[in-house]
């Protein structure tokens, strides 16, 4: 069984990917410093799969400790989720973001080269497209000047990976540009665990419905969209997780591939108000919300062209927006307010 190192494997997307790797016959090995996750995720993973996954509580920037993981296991590929991801916080703490996001990638690549590990799948983001001139966005759409240090770390990381793959034929990588991940595992054993007040729409909705937050503010209804609220491409986290397995298989099959990039979204845009209405429909809960001011820095509309990922990777989404919001709500109902 092939060992796949999953950094950030206790986090939201990482934990769902651990399940899909296991389902596909891989042995995921998790490295996570638990800076934005909890060890209880491992119990959820065991309840879903019946397996105790190997887990190391290590910071990816701690090169010596991290090296021991490579020494202890024969690693056949790495999926690198570990990063900080709060856009607003990155403006206040740019050095922490560059150090953690770019630094951990550099440490990882150094170790992969030292230990002769070839394959990397990297978590990038649709944030690299900024406000797109044309929709849907393809992988060829121009990257825009990043609006935050967080966004810039994703651009810089893609460049570090591409440059390394050019310089070293035995380092091969795929960057996946995620659109907006939502939902949870249908078992409700794992899901998103936002610490504190969520910035993202769906956790804010579910927490409002659960009575943790008083009211949702819809940030603006005067955009040039169907109902005036912003448009995003919301993808179920299980579909997103499966894209990593497909990417790994693709890298393995195509030994000459040095670097490639894929959009991972549904290909469809939904407005904030559509999300609110669909949530009310699937949950049966009336949401307390109001229309507020635009949020500074928000993109008016973005959604993915997924032709390349579906044709090249043979991957497509299987879950609907209703599935996503049902699973998010069922997951929310398992949480206690102190998380
Ligand atoms: P998350 O915070 O739930 O998961 C990240 C995990 O990495 C956490 O468990 C955290 O403890 C761990 N971590 C952070 N820094 C680490 C370090 N130095 N060493 C070891 N572990 C570390 O976030 P997520 O939503 O699962 O995101 C995963 C990846 O996907 C990130 O790279 C993120 O930037 C990217 N991404 C996320 C979204 C999104 O909206 N969730 C969208 C696009 C891209
Ligand atoms: C979605 C929509 C808000 C909260 C962020 C990052 C991006 C990427 C994904 C990682 C927007 C609206 C939200 C609320 C609202 N992350 N909204 N009320 O802005 O697409 O992207 O997460 O790479 O980098 O910037 O996601 O969930 O914050 O917002 O009306 O309380 O919901 O205005 O239109 P976003 P989001």
Coordinates of C-alpha atoms in Angstrom, one line a residue, residues 5 31 56-73 107 111:
X5 CA 2.0 12.2 3.3
X31 CA 1.3 15.7 9.7
X56 CA 2.4 13.3 13.7
X57 CA 1.9 16.6 15.6
X58 CA 4.7 18.4 13.8
X59 CA 5.1 21.9 12.3
X60 CA 6.1 21.6 8.7
X61 CA 8.6 24.4 9.3
X62 CA 10.4 22.2 11.9
X63 CA 12.7 20.6 9.3
X64 CA 14.5 18.1 11.7
X65 CA 11.2 16.8 13.1
X66 CA 9.6 16.7 9.7
X67 CA 12.6 14.8 8.2
X68 CA 12.0 12.0 10.7
X69 CA 8.6 11.3 9.1
X70 CA 10.3 10.8 5.7
X71 CA 12.9 8.6 7.4
X72 CA 10.2 6.5 9.2
X73 CA 8.1 5.8 6.1
X107 CA 11.0 23.1 3.8
X111 CA 13.0 17.4 2.2

